[in-house]
Amino acid sequence: MDVRTSGGQGGAPADGPGPHPDELPDGLVVADARGRVVCFNAAAARITATPPARALGRPLEQVLPLEDLEGRRWWRLTDPYGGLAIRTGQPERNLLLPGGREVLVSARYVRARPAGPLQRLVVSLRGTEARRRTERSHAELIATVAHELRSPLTSVKGFTATLLAKWERFTDDQKRLMLETVEADADRVTRLIAELLDISRIDSGRLEVRRRPVDLVAAVDRHVRAHIAAGQPQDRFVRRITGPLPKLWADPDKIDQVLGNLLENAVRHGAGTVTIEVAPTRTKAGDEGTAVTVSDEGPGIPEESMSRVFTRFWRGSKRGGTGLGLYIVKGIVEAHGGAITVGRSPAGGAEFRFTLPVGTPAVLA
């Protein structure tokens, strides 16, 4: 790359059809063989609060007076021009600008030949905002998990300790009640751990989808029966099937997870009748697919909150939960090549609609 100081705000468009330095999202600073800055793009100017006109032609050490976290001058410490000639660069690390502002810095040493003199020093600068957001998200996740684990584990510990210490004093019915409570709390912990594993796989792009034929109508009926068996009135659920439905290849367990979460949300956070509609549809790409809509007659989701429904830790009410379920639902649907939306139902409640392409079995993919 032949970097020149003429033309452009950053002072250095590269020869050829490549992008102008000012079009790059990260800060770019290039110093020549004498250590003078010959390129200082718009992102570098924004990150360092230094206009390009004040940077071009000046020594790199003056333009970027970086220090490590122990207060040592970075360029003197690394000595790119006078240090080992076999070095090819510096990995990204957290350094400080004047005033204590943090910036992520990496460098590449450009030489005409291996172990030859340094011809150019190319420095990349990135702000720390994205990393801070990630760290905050991880901290929130840890805090949420710790909070959700504390209650069931305290219950399990309390009941088991009581039973071990005073087993003979309790009747069989009392023992059964305490053991059922322990089992329910253990199930709660298991579900939370499963959610964490799902989030890890979604975030890393490792969520596996094992496609097999799925009967969506049977899956819906199974979840409705489970809610009725748990005490919900039968007439609270309305099922509408528009057929014939295309043959769907999907991961049965994960589709069960999606249906279970959406129905649980409608029952717990909604009100009135819960309507489940299953119908054939076309995906955005025009492919054959199936659409499932779950709606209720409750207060619905405020318009200003709809854009955050599928983010981590969003809770529609104060009735418990980790706020991770809909984030996982979105990840599962998208892993199938589908899409999910949220809106307001005709009755005024929340309406979730997800579409799935018919899919291809794994052996034929």
Short mmCIF file of C-alpha atoms in Angstrom, two decimals:
data_model
loop_
_atom_site.label_atom_id
_atom_site.label_comp_id
_atom_site.label_asym_id
_atom_site.label_seq_id
_atom_site.Cartn_x
_atom_site.Cartn_y
_atom_site.Cartn_z
CA MET A 1 0.00 0.00 0.00
CA ASP A 2 1.52 3.31 -1.06
CA VAL A 3 0.31 5.73 1.62
CA ARG A 4 0.52 9.42 0.71
CA THR A 5 -0.23 12.58 2.60
CA SER A 6 -2.12 14.33 -0.19
CA GLY A 7 -5.88 14.23 -0.65
CA GLY A 8 -8.66 13.23 1.70
CA GLN A 9 -9.37 14.20 5.28
CA GLY A 10 -7.25 11.33 6.62
CA GLY A 11 -4.52 12.47 4.27
CA ALA A 12 -3.90 9.15 2.60
CA PRO A 13 -6.02 7.28 0.10
CA ALA A 14 -4.41 4.00 -0.88
CA ASP A 15 -3.53 3.40 -4.54
CA GLY A 16 -5.86 0.98 -6.29
CA PRO A 17 -9.52 0.14 -5.80
CA GLY A 18 -9.36 -0.47 -2.03
CA PRO A 19 -11.36 1.56 0.50
CA HIS A 20 -10.29 5.04 1.49
CA PRO A 21 -8.82 5.07 5.03
CA ASP A 22 -11.66 7.31 6.20
CA GLU A 23 -14.13 4.56 5.24
CA LEU A 24 -12.59 2.11 7.72
CA PRO A 25 -14.53 1.59 10.98
CA ASP A 26 -11.36 1.39 13.09
CA GLY A 27 -8.70 4.02 13.62
CA LEU A 28 -5.76 3.71 11.19
CA VAL A 29 -2.42 5.40 11.81
CA VAL A 30 0.57 4.77 9.53
CA ALA A 31 4.11 5.97 10.20
CA ASP A 32 6.89 5.91 7.59
CA ALA A 33 10.45 4.61 7.91
CA ARG A 34 11.42 7.73 9.90
CA GLY A 35 8.55 7.33 12.36
CA ARG A 36 6.55 10.25 10.91
CA VAL A 37 2.78 9.92 10.59
CA VAL A 38 1.70 9.72 6.94
CA CYS A 39 -1.89 8.48 7.44
CA PHE A 40 -4.36 9.42 10.15
CA ASN A 41 -7.92 8.49 9.25
CA ALA A 42 -11.21 9.92 10.47
CA ALA A 43 -11.80 7.12 13.00
CA ALA A 44 -8.34 7.73 14.53
CA ALA A 45 -9.16 11.44 14.78
CA ARG A 46 -12.43 10.64 16.55
CA ILE A 47 -10.87 8.16 18.98
CA THR A 48 -7.90 10.35 19.89
CA ALA A 49 -9.66 13.74 19.59
CA THR A 50 -6.77 14.89 17.37
CA PRO A 51 -7.43 16.54 13.99
CA PRO A 52 -5.58 14.87 11.08
CA ALA A 53 -3.86 18.18 10.22
CA ARG A 54 -2.17 18.17 13.63
CA ALA A 55 -1.06 14.55 13.26
CA LEU A 56 0.33 14.29 9.72
CA GLY A 57 4.09 14.73 9.46
CA ARG A 58 4.71 14.59 13.23
CA PRO A 59 6.57 11.80 15.11
CA LEU A 60 4.31 8.89 15.99
CA GLU A 61 5.28 9.02 19.65
CA GLN A 62 4.00 12.60 19.89
CA VAL A 63 0.79 11.93 17.97
CA LEU A 64 -0.01 8.77 19.97
CA PRO A 65 1.55 9.22 23.43
CA LEU A 66 0.32 5.84 24.58
CA GLU A 67 1.03 4.36 28.00
CA ASP A 68 0.44 0.88 29.35
CA LEU A 69 -1.64 0.27 32.46
CA GLU A 70 1.49 0.65 34.60
CA GLY A 71 2.22 4.13 33.25
CA ARG A 72 5.12 3.20 30.95
CA ARG A 73 5.50 4.98 27.59
CA TRP A 74 4.46 2.39 25.05
CA TRP A 75 6.62 3.25 22.05
CA ARG A 76 9.75 3.47 24.15
CA LEU A 77 8.89 0.14 25.72
CA THR A 78 8.25 -1.68 22.44
CA ASP A 79 10.81 0.24 20.30
CA PRO A 80 9.44 -0.82 16.88
CA TYR A 81 12.21 0.98 14.94
CA GLY A 82 15.21 -0.02 17.04
CA GLY A 83 14.10 -3.30 18.58
CA LEU A 84 14.35 -6.86 17.33
CA ALA A 85 14.17 -6.95 13.54
CA ILE A 86 12.41 -10.31 13.51
CA ARG A 87 9.25 -8.90 15.11
CA THR A 88 6.21 -8.59 12.85
CA GLY A 89 3.91 -6.57 15.10
CA GLN A 90 2.12 -6.21 18.41
CA PRO A 91 -1.08 -8.08 19.39
CA GLU A 92 -4.08 -6.04 20.47
CA ARG A 93 -3.90 -4.74 24.01
CA ASN A 94 -5.52 -2.18 26.22
CA LEU A 95 -3.50 1.09 26.42
CA LEU A 96 -4.14 4.59 27.72
CA LEU A 97 -4.30 7.92 25.91
CA PRO A 98 -3.63 11.21 27.75
CA GLY A 99 -6.31 11.75 30.35
CA GLY A 100 -6.62 8.02 31.05
CA ARG A 101 -8.90 7.18 28.11
CA GLU A 102 -8.66 3.50 27.22
CA VAL A 103 -8.09 2.36 23.65
CA LEU A 104 -7.42 -1.03 22.07
CA VAL A 105 -4.20 -0.91 20.04
CA SER A 106 -2.54 -3.39 17.68
CA ALA A 107 0.39 -2.82 15.32
CA ARG A 108 1.94 -4.42 12.26
CA TYR A 109 5.55 -3.95 11.23
CA VAL A 110 6.02 -3.75 7.45
CA ARG A 111 9.49 -4.69 6.19
CA ALA A 112 10.82 -5.01 2.63
CA ARG A 113 12.41 -8.31 3.59
CA PRO A 114 12.37 -10.53 6.73
CA ALA A 115 14.53 -9.03 9.50
CA GLY A 116 15.05 -5.93 7.33
CA PRO A 117 14.61 -2.34 8.49
CA LEU A 118 11.11 -1.12 9.25
CA GLN A 119 9.51 0.62 6.28
CA ARG A 120 6.08 1.31 7.75
CA LEU A 121 4.40 0.95 11.09
CA VAL A 122 0.65 0.35 10.76
CA VAL A 123 -1.35 0.95 13.93
CA SER A 124 -5.01 0.02 14.46
CA LEU A 125 -7.09 1.78 17.13
CA ARG A 126 -10.44 0.70 18.50
CA GLY A 127 -12.60 2.17 21.21
CA THR A 128 -13.43 0.05 24.22
CA GLU A 129 -17.20 0.69 24.16
CA ALA A 130 -18.07 -2.63 22.48
CA ARG A 131 -15.88 -4.57 24.89
CA ARG A 132 -17.41 -2.73 27.84
CA ARG A 133 -20.92 -3.59 26.61
CA THR A 134 -19.92 -7.25 26.34
CA GLU A 135 -18.40 -7.18 29.82
CA ARG A 136 -21.55 -5.55 31.23
CA SER A 137 -23.69 -8.17 29.53
CA HIS A 138 -21.57 -10.96 31.01
CA ALA A 139 -21.72 -9.33 34.43
CA GLU A 140 -25.53 -9.05 34.19
CA LEU A 141 -25.74 -12.70 33.16
CA ILE A 142 -23.61 -13.80 36.12
CA ALA A 143 -25.67 -11.67 38.52
CA THR A 144 -28.94 -13.04 37.13
CA VAL A 145 -27.74 -16.63 37.35
CA ALA A 146 -26.47 -16.14 40.90
CA HIS A 147 -29.80 -14.63 41.93
CA GLU A 148 -31.87 -17.36 40.27
CA LEU A 149 -29.71 -20.15 41.70
CA ARG A 150 -29.68 -18.84 45.25
CA SER A 151 -33.39 -19.34 45.97
CA PRO A 152 -33.80 -23.00 44.84
CA LEU A 153 -30.45 -24.06 46.25
CA THR A 154 -31.30 -22.48 49.61
CA SER A 155 -34.58 -24.39 49.58
CA VAL A 156 -32.91 -27.68 48.63
CA LYS A 157 -30.26 -27.24 51.32
CA GLY A 158 -32.82 -26.31 53.98
CA PHE A 159 -35.20 -29.19 53.34
CA THR A 160 -32.50 -31.85 52.98
CA ALA A 161 -30.76 -30.67 56.16
CA THR A 162 -34.07 -30.72 58.03
CA LEU A 163 -34.96 -34.20 56.80
CA LEU A 164 -31.53 -35.59 57.68
CA ALA A 165 -31.61 -34.09 61.16
CA LYS A 166 -35.23 -34.84 62.09
CA TRP A 167 -36.37 -37.65 59.77
CA GLU A 168 -38.27 -39.57 62.47
CA ARG A 169 -40.28 -36.54 63.57
CA PHE A 170 -42.10 -36.08 60.25
CA THR A 171 -45.07 -37.99 58.89
CA ASP A 172 -44.88 -39.64 55.49
CA ASP A 173 -47.04 -36.86 54.00
CA GLN A 174 -44.73 -34.18 55.37
CA LYS A 175 -41.69 -35.99 54.00
CA ARG A 176 -43.34 -36.34 50.61
CA LEU A 177 -44.20 -32.61 50.51
CA MET A 178 -40.62 -31.61 51.33
CA LEU A 179 -39.14 -34.03 48.81
CA GLU A 180 -41.54 -32.80 46.09
CA THR A 181 -40.39 -29.24 46.84
CA VAL A 182 -36.75 -30.34 46.57
CA GLU A 183 -37.50 -32.04 43.23
CA ALA A 184 -39.25 -28.92 41.88
CA ASP A 185 -36.33 -26.70 42.89
CA ALA A 186 -33.85 -29.16 41.36
CA ASP A 187 -35.84 -29.01 38.11
CA ARG A 188 -35.66 -25.21 38.26
CA VAL A 189 -31.87 -25.32 38.57
CA THR A 190 -31.68 -27.82 35.70
CA ARG A 191 -33.75 -25.53 33.47
CA LEU A 192 -31.52 -22.58 34.28
CA ILE A 193 -28.38 -24.54 33.42
CA ALA A 194 -30.00 -25.64 30.14
CA GLU A 195 -30.78 -21.98 29.35
CA LEU A 196 -27.16 -21.01 29.98
CA LEU A 197 -25.93 -23.76 27.68
CA ASP A 198 -28.37 -22.63 24.98
CA ILE A 199 -27.18 -19.02 25.29
CA SER A 200 -23.56 -20.13 25.03
CA ARG A 201 -24.29 -22.10 21.86
CA ILE A 202 -26.36 -19.29 20.31
CA ASP A 203 -23.72 -16.64 21.03
CA SER A 204 -20.92 -18.80 19.62
CA GLY A 205 -22.91 -19.96 16.59
CA ARG A 206 -22.72 -23.60 17.75
CA LEU A 207 -26.43 -24.30 18.23
CA GLU A 208 -27.00 -27.64 16.49
CA VAL A 209 -30.27 -28.34 14.69
CA ARG A 210 -31.02 -32.03 14.16
CA ARG A 211 -33.86 -32.13 11.70
CA ARG A 212 -36.53 -34.81 11.79
CA PRO A 213 -40.20 -34.78 10.77
CA VAL A 214 -42.16 -32.61 13.21
CA ASP A 215 -45.92 -32.70 13.72
CA LEU A 216 -46.56 -29.14 14.86
CA VAL A 217 -50.26 -29.74 15.56
CA ALA A 218 -49.48 -32.68 17.85
CA ALA A 219 -46.80 -30.60 19.60
CA VAL A 220 -49.27 -27.75 20.21
CA ASP A 221 -51.88 -30.19 21.55
CA ARG A 222 -49.32 -31.73 23.88
CA HIS A 223 -48.43 -28.36 25.43
CA VAL A 224 -52.08 -27.35 25.79
CA ARG A 225 -52.90 -30.63 27.58
CA ALA A 226 -49.98 -30.06 29.94
CA HIS A 227 -51.33 -26.62 30.92
CA ILE A 228 -54.82 -28.03 31.44
CA ALA A 229 -53.41 -30.82 33.60
CA ALA A 230 -51.59 -28.14 35.63
CA GLY A 231 -54.90 -26.46 36.46
CA GLN A 232 -55.68 -24.11 33.56
CA PRO A 233 -59.32 -24.23 32.38
CA GLN A 234 -59.76 -26.07 29.10
CA ASP A 235 -61.78 -23.26 27.54
CA ARG A 236 -58.88 -20.84 27.97
CA PHE A 237 -57.18 -22.33 24.88
CA VAL A 238 -58.32 -22.03 21.28
CA ARG A 239 -56.51 -23.93 18.54
CA ARG A 240 -56.91 -22.94 14.89
CA ILE A 241 -55.35 -25.09 12.19
CA THR A 242 -55.36 -24.05 8.53
CA GLY A 243 -54.45 -26.98 6.34
CA PRO A 244 -53.08 -28.80 4.63
CA LEU A 245 -49.73 -28.09 6.30
CA PRO A 246 -46.46 -28.80 4.49
CA LYS A 247 -44.21 -31.53 5.86
CA LEU A 248 -41.86 -29.84 8.33
CA TRP A 249 -38.30 -30.99 9.03
CA ALA A 250 -36.97 -29.43 12.22
CA ASP A 251 -35.44 -30.27 15.58
CA PRO A 252 -38.41 -31.62 17.61
CA ASP A 253 -36.88 -30.87 21.02
CA LYS A 254 -36.02 -27.28 20.12
CA ILE A 255 -39.41 -26.61 18.52
CA ASP A 256 -40.98 -27.98 21.72
CA GLN A 257 -38.84 -25.48 23.62
CA VAL A 258 -40.10 -22.62 21.46
CA LEU A 259 -43.76 -23.61 21.79
CA GLY A 260 -43.41 -24.21 25.53
CA ASN A 261 -41.87 -20.80 26.11
CA LEU A 262 -44.44 -18.88 24.05
CA LEU A 263 -47.40 -20.66 25.63
CA GLU A 264 -45.95 -20.24 29.13
CA ASN A 265 -45.55 -16.50 28.48
CA ALA A 266 -49.13 -16.20 27.22
CA VAL A 267 -50.54 -18.09 30.22
CA ARG A 268 -48.38 -16.43 32.87
CA HIS A 269 -48.13 -12.86 31.60
CA GLY A 270 -51.23 -12.58 29.43
CA ALA A 271 -54.91 -12.89 30.22
CA GLY A 272 -58.12 -14.22 28.74
CA THR A 273 -58.13 -16.72 25.90
CA VAL A 274 -54.84 -17.99 24.50
CA THR A 275 -55.11 -18.63 20.76
CA ILE A 276 -52.67 -20.84 18.87
CA GLU A 277 -52.85 -20.72 15.08
CA VAL A 278 -50.89 -22.98 12.73
CA ALA A 279 -51.01 -22.30 9.00
CA PRO A 280 -48.96 -22.78 5.83
CA THR A 281 -47.00 -19.73 4.71
CA ARG A 282 -44.18 -18.48 2.52
CA THR A 283 -40.89 -17.33 3.98
CA LYS A 284 -39.26 -14.04 3.03
CA ALA A 285 -37.20 -15.95 0.47
CA GLY A 286 -40.43 -17.28 -1.05
CA ASP A 287 -39.93 -20.84 0.17
CA GLU A 288 -42.69 -23.06 1.51
CA GLY A 289 -43.04 -22.95 5.29
CA THR A 290 -45.26 -23.04 8.34
CA ALA A 291 -46.34 -20.17 10.60
CA VAL A 292 -47.32 -20.47 14.25
CA THR A 293 -49.04 -17.58 16.06
CA VAL A 294 -49.58 -17.46 19.82
CA SER A 295 -51.72 -14.59 21.12
CA ASP A 296 -53.59 -13.64 24.27
CA GLU A 297 -56.08 -11.02 25.49
CA GLY A 298 -53.96 -9.41 28.19
CA PRO A 299 -52.57 -5.87 28.35
CA GLY A 300 -50.04 -6.63 25.63
CA ILE A 301 -46.51 -5.30 25.27
CA PRO A 302 -45.96 -1.53 25.20
CA GLU A 303 -44.97 -0.22 21.78
CA GLU A 304 -41.70 1.21 23.11
CA SER A 305 -40.70 -2.21 24.51
CA MET A 306 -41.29 -4.33 21.42
CA SER A 307 -37.81 -3.70 20.01
CA ARG A 308 -36.31 -5.15 23.23
CA VAL A 309 -38.51 -8.22 23.65
CA PHE A 310 -35.95 -10.64 22.18
CA THR A 311 -32.94 -9.22 24.00
CA ARG A 312 -31.36 -10.73 27.09
CA PHE A 313 -32.97 -10.04 30.45
CA TRP A 314 -36.15 -8.48 29.05
CA ARG A 315 -39.07 -9.14 31.36
CA GLY A 316 -42.63 -8.30 30.47
CA SER A 317 -43.75 -8.20 34.09
CA LYS A 318 -42.48 -8.65 37.62
CA ARG A 319 -43.70 -12.23 37.85
CA GLY A 320 -40.26 -13.82 37.98
CA GLY A 321 -38.24 -15.53 35.28
CA THR A 322 -34.71 -14.94 34.08
CA GLY A 323 -35.61 -12.82 31.06
CA LEU A 324 -33.63 -15.22 28.85
CA GLY A 325 -36.43 -17.31 27.35
CA LEU A 326 -37.39 -15.14 24.37
CA TYR A 327 -33.72 -14.52 23.55
CA ILE A 328 -33.28 -18.30 23.31
CA VAL A 329 -36.53 -18.68 21.31
CA LYS A 330 -35.27 -16.19 18.72
CA GLY A 331 -31.93 -17.99 18.51
CA ILE A 332 -33.61 -21.37 17.96
CA VAL A 333 -36.01 -20.06 15.29
CA GLU A 334 -33.20 -18.31 13.41
CA ALA A 335 -30.99 -21.41 13.65
CA HIS A 336 -33.76 -23.17 11.68
CA GLY A 337 -33.66 -20.44 9.03
CA GLY A 338 -36.91 -18.95 10.28
CA ALA A 339 -37.99 -15.63 11.75
CA ILE A 340 -40.01 -14.48 14.75
CA THR A 341 -41.93 -11.24 15.33
CA VAL A 342 -43.94 -9.68 18.10
CA GLY A 343 -46.96 -7.41 17.83
CA ARG A 344 -50.42 -6.71 19.20
CA SER A 345 -53.20 -9.25 18.78
CA PRO A 346 -56.67 -8.26 17.52
CA ALA A 347 -57.87 -8.65 21.13
CA GLY A 348 -55.21 -6.23 22.34
CA GLY A 349 -52.80 -8.69 23.94
CA ALA A 350 -49.36 -9.84 22.87
CA GLU A 351 -48.98 -11.76 19.63
CA PHE A 352 -45.88 -13.81 18.78
CA ARG A 353 -45.56 -15.26 15.30
CA PHE A 354 -42.74 -17.45 14.07
CA THR A 355 -42.25 -18.96 10.65
CA LEU A 356 -40.17 -22.00 9.76
CA PRO A 357 -39.10 -23.14 6.30
CA VAL A 358 -40.03 -26.75 5.58
CA GLY A 359 -36.32 -27.61 5.94
CA THR A 360 -34.27 -30.53 4.73
CA PRO A 361 -33.40 -33.63 6.73
CA ALA A 362 -29.78 -33.73 7.90
CA VAL A 363 -29.01 -36.84 5.78
CA LEU A 364 -30.05 -34.97 2.63
CA ALA A 365 -28.62 -31.53 3.49
#
